[in-house]
PDB file of C-alpha atoms and ligand atoms in Angstrom:
ATOM      1  CA  MET A   1     -18.073   5.520   2.082  1.00  0.00           C
ATOM      2  CA  ASN A   2     -15.238   3.272   1.310  1.00  0.00           C
ATOM      3  CA  ILE A   3     -13.112   3.874   4.008  1.00  0.00           C
ATOM      4  CA  ASN A   4     -14.353   4.080   7.867  1.00  0.00           C
ATOM      5  CA  ILE A   5     -13.970   6.023   9.855  1.00  0.00           C
ATOM      6  CA  GLN A   6     -13.331   5.203  13.259  1.00  0.00           C
ATOM      7  CA  GLN A   7     -11.483   7.830  16.458  1.00  0.00           C
ATOM      8  CA  GLU A   8     -10.784   5.708  19.687  1.00  0.00           C
ATOM      9  CA  GLY A   9      -8.970   8.096  21.564  1.00  0.00           C
ATOM     10  CA  THR A  10      -6.747   9.456  19.681  1.00  0.00           C
ATOM     11  CA  THR A  11      -5.945   7.257  17.530  1.00  0.00           C
ATOM     12  CA  ALA A  12      -7.485   7.069  14.134  1.00  0.00           C
ATOM     13  CA  ILE A  13      -8.221   3.615  12.935  1.00  0.00           C
ATOM     14  CA  LEU A  14      -9.720   3.362   9.301  1.00  0.00           C
ATOM     15  CA  THR A  15     -11.163   0.595   7.428  1.00  0.00           C
ATOM     16  CA  ILE A  16     -11.011  -0.252   3.813  1.00  0.00           C
ATOM     17  CA  ASN A  17     -14.569  -1.133   2.870  1.00  0.00           C
ATOM     18  CA  ARG A  18     -14.509  -3.206  -0.444  1.00  0.00           C
ATOM     19  CA  PRO A  19     -13.848  -7.155   1.407  1.00  0.00           C
ATOM     20  CA  GLN A  20     -15.894  -7.360  -2.068  1.00  0.00           C
ATOM     21  CA  ALA A  21     -13.037  -6.972  -4.151  1.00  0.00           C
ATOM     22  CA  LEU A  22     -10.472  -7.945  -0.998  1.00  0.00           C
ATOM     23  CA  ASN A  23     -10.057  -4.247   0.153  1.00  0.00           C
ATOM     24  CA  ALA A  24      -8.692  -3.338  -4.096  1.00  0.00           C
ATOM     25  CA  LEU A  25      -7.304   0.632  -4.097  1.00  0.00           C
ATOM     26  CA  ASN A  26      -9.955   1.461  -6.967  1.00  0.00           C
ATOM     27  CA  LYS A  27     -10.443   6.301  -7.379  1.00  0.00           C
ATOM     28  CA  GLU A  28     -12.820   6.812  -4.049  1.00  0.00           C
ATOM     29  CA  VAL A  29     -11.047   4.615  -1.929  1.00  0.00           C
ATOM     30  CA  LEU A  30      -7.850   6.474  -3.023  1.00  0.00           C
ATOM     31  CA  GLU A  31      -9.217  10.438  -2.892  1.00  0.00           C
ATOM     32  CA  GLU A  32     -11.182   9.241   0.775  1.00  0.00           C
ATOM     33  CA  LEU A  33      -7.190   8.471   2.359  1.00  0.00           C
ATOM     34  CA  ALA A  34      -5.772  11.046   0.191  1.00  0.00           C
ATOM     35  CA  THR A  35      -8.915  13.929   1.910  1.00  0.00           C
ATOM     36  CA  PHE A  36      -8.428  12.723   5.175  1.00  0.00           C
ATOM     37  CA  PHE A  37      -4.088  12.511   5.392  1.00  0.00           C
ATOM     38  CA  SER A  38      -4.847  16.251   4.541  1.00  0.00           C
ATOM     39  CA  GLN A  39      -7.782  17.550   6.754  1.00  0.00           C
ATOM     40  CA  ASN A  40      -5.927  15.834   9.162  1.00  0.00           C
ATOM     41  CA  HIS A  41      -1.817  16.806   9.029  1.00  0.00           C
ATOM     42  CA  GLN A  42      -2.923  19.821  11.603  1.00  0.00           C
ATOM     43  CA  ASN A  43      -5.583  18.225  13.797  1.00  0.00           C
ATOM     44  CA  ASN A  44      -3.921  18.103  17.139  1.00  0.00           C
ATOM     45  CA  ALA A  45      -7.239  15.569  18.016  1.00  0.00           C
ATOM     46  CA  ILE A  46      -5.199  12.441  16.008  1.00  0.00           C
ATOM     47  CA  ARG A  47      -1.629  11.984  17.433  1.00  0.00           C
ATOM     48  CA  GLY A  48      -1.711   8.341  15.581  1.00  0.00           C
ATOM     49  CA  VAL A  49      -3.391   6.569  12.424  1.00  0.00           C
ATOM     50  CA  ILE A  50      -3.673   2.945  11.848  1.00  0.00           C
ATOM     51  CA  VAL A  51      -4.968   1.596   8.597  1.00  0.00           C
ATOM     52  CA  THR A  52      -6.208  -2.088   7.771  1.00  0.00           C
ATOM     53  CA  GLY A  53      -8.814  -3.572   5.484  1.00  0.00           C
ATOM     54  CA  GLU A  54     -12.080  -4.808   6.397  1.00  0.00           C
ATOM     55  CA  GLY A  55     -12.698  -8.901   7.268  1.00  0.00           C
ATOM     56  CA  GLU A  56     -10.133 -11.265   8.032  1.00  0.00           C
ATOM     57  CA  LYS A  57      -9.000 -12.072   3.829  1.00  0.00           C
ATOM     58  CA  ALA A  58      -7.695  -9.328   2.619  1.00  0.00           C
ATOM     59  CA  PHE A  59      -6.307  -6.377   3.830  1.00  0.00           C
ATOM     60  CA  VAL A  60      -5.902  -4.366   0.043  1.00  0.00           C
ATOM     61  CA  ALA A  61      -5.286  -6.886  -2.634  1.00  0.00           C
ATOM     62  CA  GLY A  62      -4.067  -3.756  -5.220  1.00  0.00           C
ATOM     63  CA  ALA A  63      -5.334  -1.249  -7.204  1.00  0.00           C
ATOM     64  CA  ASP A  64      -8.781  -2.141  -8.910  1.00  0.00           C
ATOM     65  CA  ILE A  65      -7.324  -4.049 -11.111  1.00  0.00           C
ATOM     66  CA  LYS A  66     -11.366  -3.361 -13.013  1.00  0.00           C
ATOM     67  CA  GLU A  67     -10.889   0.204 -13.264  1.00  0.00           C
ATOM     68  CA  LEU A  68      -6.380  -0.216 -14.688  1.00  0.00           C
ATOM     69  CA  SER A  69      -7.365  -1.884 -17.544  1.00  0.00           C
ATOM     70  CA  SER A  70      -9.509   0.552 -19.067  1.00  0.00           C
ATOM     71  CA  LEU A  71      -6.389   2.871 -18.547  1.00  0.00           C
ATOM     72  CA  SER A  72      -4.730   5.006 -21.517  1.00  0.00           C
ATOM     73  CA  LYS A  73      -0.724   5.757 -21.415  1.00  0.00           C
ATOM     74  CA  GLU A  74      -1.284   9.114 -20.430  1.00  0.00           C
ATOM     75  CA  GLU A  75      -3.572   8.307 -17.520  1.00  0.00           C
ATOM     76  CA  ALA A  76      -1.695   5.609 -16.043  1.00  0.00           C
ATOM     77  CA  LEU A  77       0.792   7.930 -15.883  1.00  0.00           C
ATOM     78  CA  ALA A  78      -1.608  10.173 -13.960  1.00  0.00           C
ATOM     79  CA  LEU A  79      -2.254   8.094 -11.872  1.00  0.00           C
ATOM     80  CA  SER A  80       0.536   6.772 -10.843  1.00  0.00           C
ATOM     81  CA  GLN A  81       2.313  10.802 -10.231  1.00  0.00           C
ATOM     82  CA  LYS A  82      -0.932  10.667  -7.861  1.00  0.00           C
ATOM     83  CA  GLY A  83      -0.908   7.947  -6.106  1.00  0.00           C
ATOM     84  CA  HIS A  84       3.124   8.598  -5.746  1.00  0.00           C
ATOM     85  CA  GLN A  85       1.422  12.413  -4.171  1.00  0.00           C
ATOM     86  CA  LEU A  86      -0.577  10.331  -1.687  1.00  0.00           C
ATOM     87  CA  PHE A  87       1.455   7.850  -0.876  1.00  0.00           C
ATOM     88  CA  LYS A  88       3.805  11.078   0.440  1.00  0.00           C
ATOM     89  CA  SER A  89       1.628  12.517   2.273  1.00  0.00           C
ATOM     90  CA  ILE A  90       0.926   9.167   4.242  1.00  0.00           C
ATOM     91  CA  GLU A  91       5.022   8.457   4.576  1.00  0.00           C
ATOM     92  CA  ASP A  92       5.496  12.955   6.023  1.00  0.00           C
ATOM     93  CA  PHE A  93       2.410  12.397   7.715  1.00  0.00           C
ATOM     94  CA  PRO A  94       3.434  13.997  10.507  1.00  0.00           C
ATOM     95  CA  LYS A  95       2.455  11.764  13.513  1.00  0.00           C
ATOM     96  CA  PRO A  96       3.209   8.213  12.936  1.00  0.00           C
ATOM     97  CA  VAL A  97       0.513   5.711  11.189  1.00  0.00           C
ATOM     98  CA  ILE A  98       0.464   1.863  11.295  1.00  0.00           C
ATOM     99  CA  ALA A  99      -0.949  -0.865   9.151  1.00  0.00           C
ATOM    100  CA  LEU A 100      -2.698  -2.811  10.254  1.00  0.00           C
ATOM    101  CA  VAL A 101      -1.613  -5.592   7.194  1.00  0.00           C
ATOM    102  CA  ASN A 102      -5.068  -8.683   8.396  1.00  0.00           C
ATOM    103  CA  GLY A 103      -4.932 -10.928   4.999  1.00  0.00           C
ATOM    104  CA  PHE A 104      -3.416  -9.409   1.395  1.00  0.00           C
ATOM    105  CA  ALA A 105      -1.503  -7.217   0.423  1.00  0.00           C
ATOM    106  CA  LEU A 106      -0.730  -7.220  -3.010  1.00  0.00           C
ATOM    107  CA  GLY A 107       0.172  -4.103  -5.358  1.00  0.00           C
ATOM    108  CA  GLY A 108      -1.054  -1.708  -4.447  1.00  0.00           C
ATOM    109  CA  GLY A 109      -1.320  -2.442  -1.277  1.00  0.00           C
ATOM    110  CA  CYS A 110       0.896  -3.414  -0.592  1.00  0.00           C
ATOM    111  CA  GLU A 111       2.544  -0.225  -1.099  1.00  0.00           C
ATOM    112  CA  LEU A 112       0.187   1.600   0.448  1.00  0.00           C
ATOM    113  CA  ALA A 113       1.773  -0.563   3.945  1.00  0.00           C
ATOM    114  CA  MET A 114       5.472   0.465   2.540  1.00  0.00           C
ATOM    115  CA  ALA A 115       4.130   3.936   2.672  1.00  0.00           C
ATOM    116  CA  CYS A 116       3.514   3.114   6.007  1.00  0.00           C
ATOM    117  CA  HIS A 117       5.898   3.507   8.897  1.00  0.00           C
ATOM    118  CA  LEU A 118       4.893   0.234  10.912  1.00  0.00           C
ATOM    119  CA  ARG A 119       3.414  -2.608  10.283  1.00  0.00           C
ATOM    120  CA  ILE A 120       2.138  -5.469  11.993  1.00  0.00           C
ATOM    121  CA  ALA A 121       0.894  -8.298   9.826  1.00  0.00           C
ATOM    122  CA  THR A 122      -1.235 -10.715  10.917  1.00  0.00           C
ATOM    123  CA  GLU A 123      -0.308 -14.938  10.647  1.00  0.00           C
ATOM    124  CA  ASN A 124      -1.859 -15.155   7.829  1.00  0.00           C
ATOM    125  CA  ALA A 125      -0.865 -11.978   5.997  1.00  0.00           C
ATOM    126  CA  LYS A 126       0.663 -12.452   2.279  1.00  0.00           C
ATOM    127  CA  PHE A 127       2.776  -9.678   1.225  1.00  0.00           C
ATOM    128  CA  GLY A 128       3.445  -9.878  -2.471  1.00  0.00           C
ATOM    129  CA  LEU A 129       3.975  -7.239  -5.741  1.00  0.00           C
ATOM    130  CA  PRO A 130       1.943  -9.365  -8.719  1.00  0.00           C
ATOM    131  CA  GLU A 131       2.289  -6.354 -10.849  1.00  0.00           C
ATOM    132  CA  VAL A 132       4.387  -8.529 -13.359  1.00  0.00           C
ATOM    133  CA  ASN A 133       1.526 -10.310 -13.977  1.00  0.00           C
ATOM    134  CA  LEU A 134      -0.592  -8.394 -15.313  1.00  0.00           C
ATOM    135  CA  GLY A 135       2.204  -6.933 -18.262  1.00  0.00           C
ATOM    136  CA  LEU A 136       3.125  -4.441 -15.469  1.00  0.00           C
ATOM    137  CA  ILE A 137       5.010  -3.793 -12.827  1.00  0.00           C
ATOM    138  CA  PRO A 138       4.822  -2.309  -9.328  1.00  0.00           C
ATOM    139  CA  GLY A 139       3.113   1.699 -10.292  1.00  0.00           C
ATOM    140  CA  TYR A 140       2.568   3.502  -6.590  1.00  0.00           C
ATOM    141  CA  GLY A 141       6.284   3.378  -5.413  1.00  0.00           C
ATOM    142  CA  GLY A 142       6.456   0.030  -4.643  1.00  0.00           C
ATOM    143  CA  THR A 143      10.124  -0.396  -6.988  1.00  0.00           C
ATOM    144  CA  GLN A 144      11.650   2.213  -4.363  1.00  0.00           C
ATOM    145  CA  ARG A 145      10.452   2.202  -1.030  1.00  0.00           C
ATOM    146  CA  LEU A 146      10.175  -2.613  -1.260  1.00  0.00           C
ATOM    147  CA  THR A 147      14.079  -1.767  -2.138  1.00  0.00           C
ATOM    148  CA  GLN A 148      14.850  -0.087   0.871  1.00  0.00           C
ATOM    149  CA  LEU A 149      13.411  -1.987   2.874  1.00  0.00           C
ATOM    150  CA  VAL A 150      14.134  -5.327   1.892  1.00  0.00           C
ATOM    151  CA  GLY A 151      17.542  -4.650  -0.228  1.00  0.00           C
ATOM    152  CA  ARG A 152      18.046  -5.259  -3.696  1.00  0.00           C
ATOM    153  CA  PRO A 153      18.571  -8.700  -4.797  1.00  0.00           C
ATOM    154  CA  LYS A 154      14.918 -10.053  -2.188  1.00  0.00           C
ATOM    155  CA  ALA A 155      13.499  -6.991  -3.501  1.00  0.00           C
ATOM    156  CA  LEU A 156      14.051  -7.545  -7.730  1.00  0.00           C
ATOM    157  CA  GLU A 157      12.882 -11.684  -6.746  1.00  0.00           C
ATOM    158  CA  LEU A 158      10.541 -10.710  -5.239  1.00  0.00           C
ATOM    159  CA  ALA A 159       8.779  -8.417  -7.530  1.00  0.00           C
ATOM    160  CA  MET A 160      10.346 -10.720 -11.042  1.00  0.00           C
ATOM    161  CA  THR A 161       8.604 -13.889  -9.628  1.00  0.00           C
ATOM    162  CA  GLY A 162       5.878 -12.437  -8.443  1.00  0.00           C
ATOM    163  CA  ASP A 163       5.826 -14.060  -4.744  1.00  0.00           C
ATOM    164  CA  MET A 164       3.691 -13.676  -2.047  1.00  0.00           C
ATOM    165  CA  VAL A 165       5.419 -13.968   1.463  1.00  0.00           C
ATOM    166  CA  VAL A 166       4.063 -15.076   5.292  1.00  0.00           C
ATOM    167  CA  ALA A 167       3.840 -12.781   6.952  1.00  0.00           C
ATOM    168  CA  LYS A 168       6.763 -14.614   9.358  1.00  0.00           C
ATOM    169  CA  GLU A 169       8.911 -14.027   6.560  1.00  0.00           C
ATOM    170  CA  ALA A 170       8.644 -10.549   5.468  1.00  0.00           C
ATOM    171  CA  LYS A 171       9.498  -9.796   8.911  1.00  0.00           C
ATOM    172  CA  GLU A 172      12.767 -11.399   9.029  1.00  0.00           C
ATOM    173  CA  LEU A 173      13.127 -10.006   5.651  1.00  0.00           C
ATOM    174  CA  GLY A 174      12.532  -6.726   8.244  1.00  0.00           C
ATOM    175  CA  LEU A 175       9.100  -5.928   5.580  1.00  0.00           C
ATOM    176  CA  VAL A 176       6.984  -5.891   9.211  1.00  0.00           C
ATOM    177  CA  ASN A 177       7.943  -5.107  12.410  1.00  0.00           C
ATOM    178  CA  HIS A 178       5.666  -6.893  14.639  1.00  0.00           C
ATOM    179  CA  VAL A 179       3.944 -10.416  13.761  1.00  0.00           C
ATOM    180  CA  VAL A 180       0.498 -11.098  15.742  1.00  0.00           C
ATOM    181  CA  ALA A 181      -2.282 -13.862  16.126  1.00  0.00           C
ATOM    182  CA  THR A 182      -5.324 -11.999  14.936  1.00  0.00           C
ATOM    183  CA  LYS A 183      -6.642  -8.594  13.624  1.00  0.00           C
ATOM    184  CA  GLN A 184      -7.237  -8.473  17.315  1.00  0.00           C
ATOM    185  CA  GLU A 185      -3.916  -8.320  18.496  1.00  0.00           C
ATOM    186  CA  GLY A 186      -3.318  -6.523  15.841  1.00  0.00           C
ATOM    187  CA  LEU A 187      -4.971  -3.250  16.635  1.00  0.00           C
ATOM    188  CA  GLU A 188      -3.944  -3.934  20.376  1.00  0.00           C
ATOM    189  CA  LEU A 189      -0.809  -4.084  19.906  1.00  0.00           C
ATOM    190  CA  ALA A 190      -0.654  -0.934  17.634  1.00  0.00           C
ATOM    191  CA  THR A 191      -2.890   1.316  19.896  1.00  0.00           C
ATOM    192  CA  LYS A 192      -0.487   0.134  22.881  1.00  0.00           C
ATOM    193  CA  MET A 193       2.539   1.616  20.268  1.00  0.00           C
ATOM    194  CA  LEU A 194       0.178   4.671  19.347  1.00  0.00           C
ATOM    195  CA  THR A 195      -0.280   5.320  22.759  1.00  0.00           C
ATOM    196  CA  LYS A 196       3.369   5.499  23.683  1.00  0.00           C
ATOM    197  CA  ILE A 197       4.227   7.284  21.165  1.00  0.00           C
ATOM    198  CA  ALA A 198       2.105  10.092  22.266  1.00  0.00           C
ATOM    199  CA  GLN A 199       3.027  10.902  25.881  1.00  0.00           C
ATOM    200  CA  LYS A 200       5.979  11.691  23.902  1.00  0.00           C
ATOM    201  CA  ALA A 201       6.874  15.073  21.835  1.00  0.00           C
ATOM    202  CA  PRO A 202       4.924  15.457  19.580  1.00  0.00           C
ATOM    203  CA  LEU A 203       7.597  18.097  18.126  1.00  0.00           C
ATOM    204  CA  ALA A 204      10.167  15.753  18.711  1.00  0.00           C
ATOM    205  CA  ILE A 205       7.903  13.016  17.283  1.00  0.00           C
ATOM    206  CA  THR A 206       7.279  14.898  13.723  1.00  0.00           C
ATOM    207  CA  GLU A 207      10.462  16.146  13.499  1.00  0.00           C
ATOM    208  CA  LEU A 208      11.676  12.322  13.994  1.00  0.00           C
ATOM    209  CA  ILE A 209       9.335  10.944  11.033  1.00  0.00           C
ATOM    210  CA  LYS A 210      10.689  14.510   9.065  1.00  0.00           C
ATOM    211  CA  SER A 211      14.791  13.337   9.267  1.00  0.00           C
ATOM    212  CA  VAL A 212      14.209   9.577   9.010  1.00  0.00           C
ATOM    213  CA  ASN A 213      12.734  10.423   5.428  1.00  0.00           C
ATOM    214  CA  ALA A 214      15.158  12.492   4.517  1.00  0.00           C
ATOM    215  CA  GLY A 215      16.901  10.280   3.846  1.00  0.00           C
ATOM    216  CA  PHE A 216      14.500   9.100   0.673  1.00  0.00           C
ATOM    217  CA  GLY A 217      14.416  11.631  -0.878  1.00  0.00           C
ATOM    218  CA  PHE A 218      11.456  12.133  -3.004  1.00  0.00           C
ATOM    219  CA  GLU A 219      12.742  14.035  -5.373  1.00  0.00           C
ATOM    220  CA  LYS A 220      14.827  11.189  -6.856  1.00  0.00           C
ATOM    221  CA  ALA A 221      14.934  10.392 -10.149  1.00  0.00           C
ATOM    222  CA  GLY A 222      13.316   6.711  -8.649  1.00  0.00           C
ATOM    223  CA  TYR A 223      10.063   7.530  -8.995  1.00  0.00           C
ATOM    224  CA  GLN A 224      10.302   9.269 -11.564  1.00  0.00           C
ATOM    225  CA  ALA A 225      11.544   6.302 -13.226  1.00  0.00           C
ATOM    226  CA  GLU A 226       9.125   4.378 -12.205  1.00  0.00           C
ATOM    227  CA  ALA A 227       5.364   5.779 -13.668  1.00  0.00           C
ATOM    228  CA  ASP A 228       7.265   5.635 -16.927  1.00  0.00           C
ATOM    229  CA  SER A 229       7.962   3.031 -17.333  1.00  0.00           C
ATOM    230  CA  PHE A 230       3.936   1.616 -15.108  1.00  0.00           C
ATOM    231  CA  ALA A 231       2.373   4.165 -18.458  1.00  0.00           C
ATOM    232  CA  TYR A 232       4.518   3.202 -20.965  1.00  0.00           C
ATOM    233  CA  LEU A 233       3.776  -0.520 -20.362  1.00  0.00           C
ATOM    234  CA  PHE A 234      -0.443   0.294 -20.460  1.00  0.00           C
ATOM    235  CA  THR A 235       0.810   0.180 -24.939  1.00  0.00           C
ATOM    236  CA  THR A 236       2.001  -3.460 -24.774  1.00  0.00           C
ATOM    237  CA  LYS A 237       0.197  -5.559 -25.829  1.00  0.00           C
ATOM    238  CA  ASP A 238       0.856  -8.253 -23.105  1.00  0.00           C
ATOM    239  CA  PHE A 239      -0.946  -5.836 -20.032  1.00  0.00           C
ATOM    240  CA  VAL A 240      -3.870  -6.177 -22.250  1.00  0.00           C
ATOM    241  CA  GLU A 241      -3.191  -9.716 -21.928  1.00  0.00           C
ATOM    242  CA  GLY A 242      -2.977  -9.602 -18.572  1.00  0.00           C
ATOM    243  CA  THR A 243      -5.445  -7.849 -17.505  1.00  0.00           C
ATOM    244  CA  SER A 244      -7.632  -9.959 -19.518  1.00  0.00           C
ATOM    245  CA  ALA A 245      -6.486 -12.588 -17.780  1.00  0.00           C
ATOM    246  CA  PHE A 246      -7.032 -11.757 -14.563  1.00  0.00           C
ATOM    247  CA  MET A 247     -10.422 -11.055 -15.306  1.00  0.00           C
ATOM    248  CA  GLU A 248     -11.445 -14.235 -17.259  1.00  0.00           C
ATOM    249  CA  LYS A 249     -10.598 -16.672 -14.303  1.00  0.00           C
ATOM    250  CA  ARG A 250      -7.262 -17.963 -17.052  1.00  0.00           C
ATOM    251  CA  THR A 251      -3.525 -17.867 -17.343  1.00  0.00           C
ATOM    252  CA  PRO A 252      -2.203 -15.349 -19.505  1.00  0.00           C
ATOM    253  CA  THR A 253      -0.479 -16.473 -22.774  1.00  0.00           C
ATOM    254  CA  PHE A 254       3.120 -13.338 -22.484  1.00  0.00           C
ATOM    255  CA  THR A 255       4.097 -12.260 -25.848  1.00  0.00           C
ATOM    256  CA  GLY A 256       6.995 -10.750 -25.529  1.00  0.00           C
ATOM    257  CA  LYS A 257       4.205  -7.076 -27.668  1.00  0.00           C
TER     258      LYS A 257
HETATM  259  N1  CO8 B   1      -8.743  -6.005  -8.519  1.00  0.00           N
HETATM  260  C1  CO8 B   1     -10.202  -5.753  -9.019  1.00  0.00           C
HETATM  261  N2  CO8 B   1     -10.879  -6.679  -7.749  1.00  0.00           N
HETATM  262  C2  CO8 B   1     -10.061  -7.599  -6.758  1.00  0.00           C
HETATM  263  C3  CO8 B   1      -8.919  -7.527  -6.957  1.00  0.00           C
HETATM  264  C4  CO8 B   1      -7.886  -6.499  -7.324  1.00  0.00           C
HETATM  265  N3  CO8 B   1      -6.701  -6.302  -7.025  1.00  0.00           N
HETATM  266  N4  CO8 B   1      -8.383  -8.955  -5.853  1.00  0.00           N
HETATM  267  C5  CO8 B   1      -9.724 -10.184  -6.824  1.00  0.00           C
HETATM  268  N5  CO8 B   1     -10.281  -8.561  -6.667  1.00  0.00           N
HETATM  269  C6  CO8 B   1     -11.366  -8.956  -6.899  1.00  0.00           C
HETATM  270  C7  CO8 B   1     -12.067 -10.856  -7.677  1.00  0.00           C
HETATM  271  O1  CO8 B   1     -11.761 -10.412  -9.124  1.00  0.00           O
HETATM  272  C8  CO8 B   1     -13.533 -11.639  -6.718  1.00  0.00           C
HETATM  273  O2  CO8 B   1     -13.505 -10.646  -8.060  1.00  0.00           O
HETATM  274  P1  CO8 B   1     -15.308 -11.545  -8.202  1.00  0.00           P
HETATM  275  O3  CO8 B   1     -15.849 -12.392  -6.804  1.00  0.00           O
HETATM  276  O4  CO8 B   1     -16.238 -10.259  -8.353  1.00  0.00           O
HETATM  277  O5  CO8 B   1     -15.120 -12.314  -9.028  1.00  0.00           O
HETATM  278  C9  CO8 B   1     -12.826 -11.265  -5.699  1.00  0.00           C
HETATM  279  O6  CO8 B   1     -12.373 -10.369  -5.165  1.00  0.00           O
HETATM  280  C10 CO8 B   1     -12.079 -12.196  -4.786  1.00  0.00           C
HETATM  281  O7  CO8 B   1     -10.970 -12.954  -5.626  1.00  0.00           O
HETATM  282  P2  CO8 B   1     -10.507 -14.023  -5.933  1.00  0.00           P
HETATM  283  O8  CO8 B   1     -12.368 -15.249  -6.144  1.00  0.00           O
HETATM  284  O9  CO8 B   1      -9.680 -14.429  -6.237  1.00  0.00           O
HETATM  285  O10 CO8 B   1     -10.240 -15.133  -5.369  1.00  0.00           O
HETATM  286  P3  CO8 B   1      -8.723 -15.571  -4.825  1.00  0.00           P
HETATM  287  O11 CO8 B   1     -10.007 -16.144  -2.922  1.00  0.00           O
HETATM  288  O12 CO8 B   1      -9.520 -16.711  -5.099  1.00  0.00           O
HETATM  289  O13 CO8 B   1      -7.556 -15.060  -4.773  1.00  0.00           O
HETATM  290  C11 CO8 B   1      -5.782 -13.130  -4.743  1.00  0.00           C
HETATM  291  C12 CO8 B   1      -7.029 -14.127  -4.371  1.00  0.00           C
HETATM  292  C13 CO8 B   1      -4.366 -14.615  -4.670  1.00  0.00           C
HETATM  293  C14 CO8 B   1      -5.713 -11.901  -3.869  1.00  0.00           C
HETATM  294  C15 CO8 B   1      -6.623 -12.891  -6.036  1.00  0.00           C
HETATM  295  O14 CO8 B   1      -7.003 -11.351  -6.109  1.00  0.00           O
HETATM  296  C16 CO8 B   1      -5.571 -11.992  -6.769  1.00  0.00           C
HETATM  297  O15 CO8 B   1      -4.712 -12.853  -7.486  1.00  0.00           O
HETATM  298  N6  CO8 B   1      -6.321 -10.493  -6.989  1.00  0.00           N
HETATM  299  C17 CO8 B   1      -5.580  -9.688  -7.552  1.00  0.00           C
HETATM  300  C18 CO8 B   1      -3.450  -8.648  -6.879  1.00  0.00           C
HETATM  301  C19 CO8 B   1      -3.109  -8.461  -7.547  1.00  0.00           C
HETATM  302  O16 CO8 B   1      -2.749  -9.039  -8.936  1.00  0.00           O
HETATM  303  N7  CO8 B   1      -3.415  -7.323  -7.812  1.00  0.00           N
HETATM  304  C20 CO8 B   1      -1.870  -6.470  -7.722  1.00  0.00           C
HETATM  305  C21 CO8 B   1      -3.122  -5.218  -8.765  1.00  0.00           C
HETATM  306  S1  CO8 B   1      -1.995  -4.292  -9.628  1.00  0.00           S
HETATM  307  C22 CO8 B   1      -1.548  -2.573  -9.015  1.00  0.00           C
HETATM  308  O17 CO8 B   1      -1.722  -2.871  -7.707  1.00  0.00           O
HETATM  309  C23 CO8 B   1      -0.713  -1.655  -8.982  1.00  0.00           C
HETATM  310  C24 CO8 B   1      -0.259  -0.861  -8.184  1.00  0.00           C
HETATM  311  C25 CO8 B   1      -0.562   0.501  -9.378  1.00  0.00           C
HETATM  312  C26 CO8 B   1      -1.059   1.279  -9.632  1.00  0.00           C
HETATM  313  C27 CO8 B   1      -0.725   2.173 -10.690  1.00  0.00           C
HETATM  314  C28 CO8 B   1      -2.349   2.961 -10.686  1.00  0.00           C
HETATM  315  C29 CO8 B   1      -1.891   3.758 -12.061  1.00  0.00           C
END
């Protein structure tokens, strides 16, 4: 299994467990996440979810670049759309979902954290959308959700430079709800928040999530535009150069082709 699922009282703790690849999202991780969120939609024994990454170094360092490097345009489009559906199912999950960001949350990892309802970050957490370094753009809703969370100018700056922001700055930007010193402290805070929310009327919490999300409709053209642009970039030489450079541990040379 690529995700460990543990239940503590009414809280499910999902730990993405591929530390050798900094918990990068491969197909199996995405499948396991999709299964958990579809199977537990109606499960009354679970009143809240915490999503985190194994170890201290990374929450999730992005989509698995080795897997991405061999995709065709059509496969990239299908994967992006599948990712959109999965992340939307997390955003629309009828019970609160907290991302406990314990290190790098880059690319698809930052997108996963942004699809959760709340974010708690450890002091060493780093957020970023570095896809431009690979000749790509975000493909799992990052262009939309980062813009919603931090506004257009900062979203464009972060996604165009690929720069990372540390937890403290992420909190100032509104990307993070709380910053804690350690992962353990984060788990305690997340559990405390979920316990408090679990004491409220469940139907009210579900309708609240639905109402807040209704203002950010999935049918809006942004997600489709992102998937189309993401897929188009798989046909470019710069994408081949960007992903090869990452795997060969060198700086890419982009030509605009
Ligand atoms: N995918 C696959 N493997 C990875 C990834 C990744 N995203 N990130 C790190 N790894 C692997 C490394 O290759 C390395 O493996 P190995 O030991 O076998 O060489 C191992 O994890 C440890 O990583 P590093 O040695 O690089 O560790 P450093 O401490 O030197 O650097 C960084 C840490 C800065 C996090 C660095 O690993 C890095 O830059 N990672 C890539 C970050 C990135 O670019 N993420 C975005 C990926 S693209 C994406 O997410 C698109 C989302 C939309 C997808 C839509 C699907 C169609």
